[in-house]
Amino acid sequence: MSTAAAPPSLTLRRPAVRAAVSAAAPGNSAHLANLDKLFRNRGASSLQTTTTSTPPPPVAAEPRRRQQPLLRLPSFLSRAKKIVDDPAAPAMSPRRLERLLQPVPPDGPSPRGNIAASWRRLHGSDGWRGLLDPLHPDLRREIVRYGEFVDAAYAAFLSRPDASPSPSDRRRFAPPPLHDSTYRVTAPLFATTSAELPSWLAAAAPCAAQRTSLVGYVAVCDSAAEVRRMGRRDIVVALRGTCTVLEWAENIRAGLVPADPSPESSTSDAAAKVECGFWSIYKTAGADGSPSLSQTVVSEIRRLLEQYKDEEVSITVTGHSLGAALAVLIADELAGGVASRAGAPVAVFSFGGPRVGNRAFASRVESRGASVLRVVNAHDVVPRFPPRVLPLPAAGYADVGRELRLDSRASPFLRPDADAACCHDLEAYIHLVDGFLGSHCPFRDNAKRSILRLVKNQGGNVKQLYMSKAKDMLDGGGDMPGSMLGRVADMPGAASTVVECVH
């Protein structure tokens, strides 16, 4: 452990939060005039990514590359009406807008402070009391960081959608590049569905019949300096959301099944029940004899805890959508077994997750010491399912842990009537966390996270004011759907596009 002086407590470092905006936001005309003035002063050449003075040749619009085998939200969840921008544009300096539209902000990521003395509170040792509203800056950085781990899980699947847990394929497994280079991937995670397609349909659509898919990974902090900063060695389990046909089929199996089917389970454990489809994905072994997701996670965590048994270790499970549901199941099993025996605290940071089980299950997770923080967008429909059964509350679904409630309408960049896909999008969630100060506060005006990925993934839901200026900056005035997105994808430092899927 570091011998440096411990930083002041979280209580002494509470952020100063503005209760209201002191001045009214200027109108669209004033805002656009400021932007135009900035562009005239700097010149169009300074906004190009090339270092030569010769203007680049026009880029022809290209069709978007097909992603497979992925699923988009059903069309009936998309917007059915024409979207109109707000009449008033938010107050924002043109230089800040330009900075936010860069692939990598010129001043780098938000600086991280030393949290060695406060990491247990940041990971829910006291239920995040006093840290959520207003949101503490150290907790905000932690949530954003774990959201980026989930983003890497999506990227890993997109790069190898046909990956399998077979020994030969595992040897060829290339760990996904992580946003946080101080972590090292130690094991890929595969999940298998119990559902399968009829043989005739499987022969016609082999990719849709795939039962076992790469769903995430386990990583461990491998930097001595970062271990000192965080006050412990952190093990991360990151899980993506639904991306295959059969995972969709499991999602709609909303019946409750016992979470501990063993006959010697206690009365309280016997009352704990979880959603049938989630439990199936978590516990089903591969057809080729490969272990289930549950077996792989427990085995890898046990190995890492043994490897670092002389250090202080934490286990953080994070996921989006379906991955959020699996994260709760993993935390419940680890906190009631291998992590508890090793004295390693377990925390969950979930994004847009559905309900997992009944009240008895939620109580069991909390009694085992697992801390769960659910990040929820107020306009996201997924966290509302499966619905609670009001006539029989003991038999219905219940939420687990604490909730950090966000509102996509609070973002100055997103349209107020953003569609269901945007409200559930992982990048939109990370964007909202980065700008959240408190439930009665404006969007954070010094947010440093680039909105380039938001523009790429949810261009149809970004206000026209920012889309037009992004087009001017990044494409020189070309057509947005083809040339702008194509050039952005090729820009150095630009992150890969993640096609969003529902739980």
XYZ file of C-alpha atoms in Angstrom:
503
model
C 0.000 0.000 0.000
C 1.138 3.531 -0.670
C 2.593 5.521 2.207
C 1.392 8.830 0.744
C -1.025 10.875 2.778
C -4.605 9.867 2.310
C -6.810 12.326 0.425
C -9.586 14.104 2.255
C -12.809 12.196 2.728
C -15.672 12.308 0.285
C -17.649 14.386 2.736
C -15.014 17.118 2.712
C -14.797 17.116 -1.067
C -18.457 17.546 -1.899
C -18.807 19.271 -5.268
C -20.331 22.705 -5.490
C -23.468 22.351 -7.589
C -25.328 25.241 -9.132
C -28.993 25.247 -8.244
C -30.055 27.234 -11.281
C -28.724 28.875 -14.410
C -27.839 32.468 -13.687
C -28.473 33.792 -17.169
C -31.011 32.903 -19.818
C -29.796 30.867 -22.789
C -29.272 32.893 -25.975
C -31.440 32.221 -28.970
C -30.478 30.118 -31.979
C -29.552 33.150 -34.041
C -27.015 34.419 -31.493
C -25.553 30.968 -31.025
C -25.122 30.363 -34.770
C -23.654 33.831 -35.232
C -20.981 33.016 -32.657
C -20.194 29.763 -34.429
C -19.959 31.441 -37.825
C -17.643 34.092 -36.374
C -15.403 31.398 -34.948
C -15.235 29.589 -38.291
C -14.396 32.786 -40.200
C -11.613 33.659 -37.762
C -10.029 30.241 -37.766
C -10.550 29.333 -41.403
C -11.958 26.144 -42.797
C -8.537 24.512 -43.103
C -7.995 24.499 -39.334
C -11.064 22.330 -38.870
C -9.805 19.553 -41.152
C -7.965 16.541 -39.788
C -5.316 16.665 -42.513
C -2.087 18.599 -41.929
C -1.702 19.808 -45.542
C -3.014 23.138 -46.807
C -4.560 21.539 -49.899
C -8.272 20.939 -49.387
C -9.156 17.244 -49.436
C -11.063 15.867 -52.400
C -14.802 15.393 -51.926
C -15.713 12.083 -50.357
C -18.420 10.116 -52.067
C -21.275 8.921 -49.923
C -20.939 5.253 -49.082
C -23.626 2.892 -47.865
C -23.361 1.912 -44.246
C -21.632 -1.370 -43.632
C -23.917 -4.212 -42.709
C -23.498 -5.529 -39.195
C -24.361 -9.160 -38.575
C -25.715 -11.064 -36.853
C -27.240 -8.129 -34.939
C -30.749 -7.040 -34.131
C -32.142 -3.543 -34.025
C -35.128 -2.379 -32.030
C -38.475 -3.408 -33.547
C -39.796 -0.822 -35.968
C -42.894 -0.221 -33.849
C -40.631 1.214 -31.118
C -39.133 3.775 -33.502
C -40.436 7.295 -33.815
C -43.696 7.527 -35.725
C -43.817 11.309 -36.008
C -41.595 13.983 -37.467
C -39.080 15.276 -34.929
C -38.814 19.012 -34.447
C -35.966 20.742 -32.647
C -36.451 22.857 -29.555
C -37.041 26.515 -30.444
C -34.360 27.605 -27.964
C -30.787 26.399 -28.213
C -28.829 25.773 -24.994
C -26.064 28.124 -23.970
C -22.740 26.739 -25.162
C -19.550 28.374 -26.338
C -18.512 27.550 -29.913
C -15.036 26.522 -28.762
C -16.513 24.021 -26.321
C -18.739 22.574 -29.046
C -15.738 22.191 -31.304
C -13.802 20.451 -28.519
C -16.649 18.056 -27.762
C -16.856 17.075 -31.429
C -13.216 15.973 -31.564
C -12.539 12.192 -31.632
C -10.289 12.649 -28.588
C -10.740 15.824 -26.512
C -7.548 17.924 -26.865
C -7.223 18.305 -23.107
C -7.567 14.574 -22.507
C -9.985 12.646 -20.302
C -11.338 13.987 -17.066
C -8.511 13.818 -14.489
C -8.734 11.090 -11.873
C -8.025 11.808 -8.255
C -6.659 9.486 -5.631
C -9.577 7.434 -4.255
C -7.553 5.043 -2.080
C -9.275 6.273 1.088
C -12.797 6.418 -0.339
C -13.132 3.572 -2.872
C -15.358 1.469 -0.606
C -17.961 4.245 -0.424
C -17.691 4.780 -4.178
C -18.435 1.066 -4.596
C -21.484 1.096 -2.385
C -20.311 0.055 1.073
C -23.008 2.325 2.540
C -25.427 2.212 -0.376
C -23.930 5.326 -2.050
C -25.577 7.470 0.618
C -25.123 11.160 -0.173
C -23.221 10.519 -3.420
C -25.964 10.177 -6.053
C -27.951 13.416 -5.996
C -25.946 15.543 -6.496
C -23.580 13.092 -8.179
C -20.090 13.098 -6.700
C -17.400 13.724 -9.386
C -15.314 10.710 -8.355
C -18.360 8.457 -8.598
C -19.220 9.955 -11.990
C -15.760 9.069 -13.303
C -16.085 5.530 -11.956
C -19.479 4.986 -13.605
C -18.280 6.353 -16.951
C -15.181 4.154 -16.754
C -17.206 0.994 -16.154
C -19.563 1.954 -18.978
C -16.542 2.010 -21.276
C -15.658 -1.530 -20.179
C -19.115 -2.616 -21.390
C -18.537 -0.766 -24.646
C -15.402 -2.871 -25.158
C -17.500 -6.028 -24.640
C -19.771 -4.962 -27.511
C -16.720 -4.209 -29.675
C -15.264 -7.656 -28.950
C -18.455 -9.365 -30.133
C -18.714 -7.177 -33.242
C -15.137 -8.023 -34.211
C -15.763 -11.797 -33.848
C -19.521 -12.535 -33.888
C -18.803 -16.188 -34.752
C -16.273 -16.747 -31.943
C -16.707 -19.968 -29.989
C -15.322 -21.324 -26.701
C -13.636 -24.290 -28.420
C -9.974 -24.705 -27.374
C -8.680 -23.914 -30.866
C -10.795 -20.778 -31.143
C -9.889 -19.609 -27.640
C -6.216 -19.782 -28.561
C -6.928 -17.372 -31.415
C -8.926 -15.047 -29.157
C -7.601 -11.481 -29.360
C -8.439 -9.503 -26.209
C -10.508 -6.397 -27.011
C -8.690 -3.068 -26.738
C -9.826 -1.447 -23.506
C -10.392 2.282 -22.975
C -8.440 1.923 -19.739
C -5.002 0.591 -20.662
C -4.152 -0.147 -17.020
C -6.410 -3.244 -17.163
C -5.553 -6.586 -18.776
C -8.123 -9.047 -20.154
C -7.618 -12.450 -18.533
C -10.476 -14.516 -19.981
C -13.276 -14.286 -22.573
C -16.802 -15.098 -21.441
C -19.286 -17.098 -23.530
C -23.000 -17.601 -22.870
C -25.252 -20.310 -24.289
C -29.004 -20.242 -24.804
C -31.206 -23.243 -24.079
C -33.520 -22.205 -26.908
C -32.701 -23.400 -30.419
C -34.215 -23.038 -33.880
C -35.900 -25.896 -35.775
C -33.408 -27.779 -37.945
C -34.915 -26.563 -41.213
C -34.732 -22.919 -40.093
C -31.228 -23.355 -38.686
C -30.065 -24.718 -42.064
C -31.533 -21.683 -43.836
C -30.066 -19.128 -41.412
C -26.937 -20.517 -39.697
C -25.989 -17.216 -38.038
C -29.440 -16.979 -36.423
C -29.078 -20.508 -35.031
C -25.888 -19.713 -33.115
C -26.483 -20.724 -29.486
C -23.108 -19.846 -27.924
C -21.685 -16.331 -28.327
C -18.999 -14.118 -26.866
C -20.810 -12.100 -24.214
C -17.994 -10.357 -22.342
C -14.677 -10.792 -20.569
C -12.871 -10.688 -17.235
C -10.113 -8.108 -16.750
C -7.842 -7.135 -13.875
C -5.982 -3.925 -13.083
C -2.362 -4.601 -13.980
C -0.745 -1.259 -13.168
C 1.002 -0.681 -9.838
C 0.394 3.080 -10.054
C -3.326 2.577 -10.727
C -3.600 0.055 -7.895
C -2.138 2.679 -5.555
C -4.514 5.350 -6.873
C -7.583 3.123 -6.432
C -6.449 1.678 -3.098
C -6.945 -1.933 -4.216
C -6.582 -4.261 -7.189
C -9.820 -4.228 -9.171
C -11.220 -7.233 -11.061
C -13.851 -6.349 -13.682
C -16.479 -8.593 -15.276
C -17.980 -6.766 -18.301
C -21.030 -8.009 -20.230
C -22.761 -6.799 -23.397
C -26.502 -6.743 -24.177
C -28.539 -8.888 -26.562
C -27.066 -9.338 -30.030
C -28.390 -12.679 -31.359
C -31.746 -14.129 -32.324
C -31.750 -16.832 -29.652
C -30.831 -14.360 -26.932
C -33.963 -12.456 -27.928
C -35.941 -15.678 -27.575
C -34.625 -16.124 -24.027
C -35.438 -12.534 -23.078
C -39.175 -13.026 -23.499
C -39.299 -16.099 -21.210
C -40.498 -14.011 -18.285
C -41.652 -16.815 -15.973
C -39.995 -17.019 -12.551
C -37.857 -20.053 -11.675
C -35.965 -20.890 -8.442
C -32.603 -19.144 -8.186
C -31.239 -22.008 -6.091
C -32.872 -25.273 -7.192
C -30.807 -27.506 -4.868
C -32.988 -29.495 -2.407
C -30.804 -28.548 0.586
C -31.274 -24.793 0.043
C -32.633 -22.758 2.940
C -36.199 -21.494 3.105
C -35.145 -17.945 2.137
C -33.101 -19.217 -0.804
C -35.970 -21.408 -1.965
C -38.223 -18.341 -2.127
C -35.737 -16.455 -4.336
C -36.782 -16.656 -7.989
C -35.380 -15.151 -11.193
C -36.467 -14.677 -14.798
C -36.376 -17.993 -16.663
C -34.589 -16.707 -19.774
C -31.817 -14.880 -17.901
C -31.245 -17.894 -15.657
C -31.070 -20.155 -18.711
C -28.429 -18.017 -20.435
C -26.428 -17.873 -17.217
C -26.509 -21.585 -16.383
C -26.675 -23.436 -19.743
C -23.493 -25.258 -20.800
C -22.356 -25.403 -24.414
C -23.394 -28.245 -26.708
C -19.713 -29.154 -27.175
C -19.224 -29.574 -23.424
C -17.923 -26.057 -22.839
C -18.732 -24.613 -19.389
C -21.653 -22.307 -18.719
C -21.190 -18.578 -18.137
C -21.658 -19.199 -14.414
C -18.927 -21.857 -14.288
C -16.472 -19.760 -16.314
C -16.899 -16.638 -14.201
C -16.620 -18.452 -10.866
C -13.557 -20.388 -12.026
C -11.756 -17.291 -13.327
C -12.584 -15.180 -10.272
C -11.376 -17.960 -7.972
C -8.091 -18.149 -9.908
C -7.536 -14.373 -9.735
C -8.401 -14.194 -6.041
C -5.867 -16.930 -5.370
C -3.264 -15.135 -7.488
C -3.746 -11.863 -5.564
C -4.607 -13.347 -2.178
C -2.062 -11.169 -0.378
C -3.586 -7.917 -1.712
C -6.795 -6.000 -1.164
C -9.071 -6.901 -4.080
C -12.478 -5.705 -5.273
C -14.796 -7.327 -7.819
C -16.841 -5.049 -10.080
C -19.485 -6.507 -12.397
C -20.850 -4.197 -15.090
C -23.246 -4.690 -17.974
C -25.828 -3.112 -20.239
C -29.351 -4.399 -20.889
C -29.200 -8.217 -20.902
C -25.642 -7.869 -19.579
C -27.015 -5.859 -16.644
C -29.349 -8.732 -15.742
C -26.504 -11.253 -15.984
C -24.338 -8.938 -13.854
C -26.824 -9.193 -10.978
C -26.882 -12.999 -11.233
C -23.068 -13.076 -11.210
C -22.843 -10.729 -8.225
C -25.345 -12.842 -6.295
C -23.352 -16.030 -6.888
C -19.944 -14.481 -6.180
C -21.084 -12.647 -3.040
C -22.599 -15.845 -1.697
C -19.535 -17.955 -2.457
C -15.970 -17.448 -3.618
C -15.817 -13.646 -3.084
C -17.298 -13.891 0.388
C -14.716 -16.489 1.459
C -11.898 -14.282 0.148
C -13.298 -11.115 1.757
C -13.523 -9.321 -1.597
C -16.427 -6.836 -1.869
C -18.679 -7.191 -4.930
C -20.288 -4.188 -6.652
C -22.526 -3.937 -9.736
C -22.791 -0.932 -12.070
C -25.597 -1.682 -14.520
C -26.917 0.400 -17.426
C -30.499 0.114 -18.666
C -31.039 -3.278 -17.063
C -34.384 -5.095 -16.810
C -35.751 -6.546 -13.591
C -34.133 -9.875 -12.753
C -36.124 -11.574 -9.993
C -38.669 -11.286 -7.212
C -38.439 -9.470 -3.884
C -36.970 -12.511 -2.133
C -34.160 -12.601 -4.697
C -33.485 -8.876 -4.320
C -33.326 -9.284 -0.555
C -30.911 -12.201 -0.911
C -28.550 -10.199 -3.140
C -28.472 -7.365 -0.621
C -28.111 -9.687 2.390
C -25.079 -11.341 0.782
C -23.355 -7.956 0.683
C -23.400 -7.277 -3.064
C -23.851 -3.554 -3.799
C -25.949 -2.831 -6.901
C -26.236 0.577 -8.592
C -28.749 0.670 -11.440
C -28.218 3.535 -13.906
C -31.637 4.156 -15.479
C -32.880 6.609 -18.102
C -36.378 7.795 -17.171
C -37.481 7.365 -20.807
C -35.979 3.893 -21.335
C -38.651 1.178 -21.510
C -36.335 -1.775 -20.774
C -35.909 -1.161 -16.997
C -39.717 -1.347 -16.679
C -39.791 -5.001 -17.756
C -40.732 -7.575 -16.760
C -43.554 -5.613 -15.107
C -44.439 -5.975 -11.469
C -47.495 -8.116 -10.705
C -49.534 -5.888 -8.392
C -52.165 -8.388 -7.140
C -49.436 -10.782 -5.947
C -46.452 -8.659 -4.884
C -44.637 -11.619 -3.332
C -44.724 -13.451 -6.665
C -43.887 -10.474 -8.881
C -40.670 -8.782 -9.976
C -38.723 -6.274 -7.891
C -35.764 -3.952 -8.459
C -32.413 -4.650 -6.819
C -30.165 -2.085 -5.123
C -30.014 1.701 -5.568
C -31.059 3.656 -8.630
C -29.353 6.587 -10.361
C -32.127 8.093 -12.483
C -31.145 10.136 -15.525
C -33.249 12.004 -18.095
C -32.314 12.073 -21.775
C -34.287 15.326 -22.126
C -31.760 17.043 -19.868
C -29.028 16.711 -22.488
C -28.569 19.846 -24.623
C -27.481 17.646 -27.543
C -30.372 15.152 -27.734
C -33.810 15.895 -29.134
C -36.510 16.048 -26.459
C -38.490 13.304 -28.235
C -35.563 10.919 -28.761
C -36.797 7.476 -29.803
C -36.671 4.216 -27.838
C -33.381 3.125 -29.421
C -31.626 6.301 -28.287
C -33.089 6.160 -24.775
C -31.654 2.649 -24.374
C -28.361 3.252 -26.197
C -25.221 2.579 -24.116
C -23.361 5.597 -25.498
C -26.360 7.787 -24.648
C -26.258 6.418 -21.086
C -22.550 7.242 -20.715
C -23.168 10.686 -22.193
C -25.965 11.363 -19.687
C -23.852 10.211 -16.730
C -20.986 12.450 -17.828
C -23.269 15.494 -17.855
C -25.346 14.728 -14.745
C -24.939 17.033 -11.753
C -28.201 16.487 -9.899
C -31.916 16.032 -10.436
C -32.563 19.789 -10.159
C -29.428 21.009 -11.933
C -28.632 21.807 -15.571
C -26.464 19.561 -17.721
C -22.818 19.846 -16.678
C -21.248 22.641 -18.728
C -17.662 21.383 -18.279
C -18.277 17.792 -19.413
C -15.186 16.557 -21.233
C -16.419 13.425 -22.961
C -16.511 13.737 -26.757
C -19.977 13.569 -28.344
C -18.547 12.176 -31.592
C -19.732 8.644 -30.797
C -23.168 9.983 -29.871
C -23.340 11.747 -33.235
C -22.307 8.552 -35.024
C -24.610 6.151 -33.168
C -27.652 8.376 -32.685
C -27.401 11.044 -35.395
C -31.155 10.993 -35.954
C -31.728 11.864 -32.299
C -29.127 14.648 -32.020
C -30.449 18.189 -32.388
C -30.064 19.595 -35.878
C -28.014 22.527 -34.601
C -25.189 20.215 -33.526
C -25.521 17.846 -36.478
C -25.111 20.701 -38.951
C -22.058 22.059 -37.161
C -20.549 18.580 -36.848
C -21.053 18.202 -40.597
C -19.279 21.513 -41.221
C -16.379 20.588 -38.946
C -15.846 16.975 -39.896
C -17.042 16.770 -43.482
C -16.707 20.201 -44.977
C -20.409 20.334 -45.831
C -21.014 16.895 -47.393
C -24.028 14.689 -46.904
C -24.245 13.516 -43.312
C -25.376 9.888 -43.641
C -22.583 8.814 -45.965
C -19.521 10.989 -46.248
C -19.470 12.427 -42.728
C -19.872 9.101 -40.987
C -17.458 7.423 -43.371
C -14.737 9.996 -42.761
C -15.302 10.016 -39.007
C -14.839 6.247 -38.908
C -11.428 6.640 -40.562
C -10.236 9.478 -38.328
C -7.305 8.623 -36.012
C -8.530 7.973 -32.507
C -12.170 7.597 -33.503
C -13.811 4.749 -31.641
C -15.555 1.967 -33.527
C -19.295 2.184 -34.039
C -21.392 0.076 -31.702
C -24.771 -0.971 -33.052
C -27.156 -0.886 -30.132
C -29.360 -3.799 -29.205
C -32.114 -4.207 -26.644
C -31.939 -6.519 -23.657
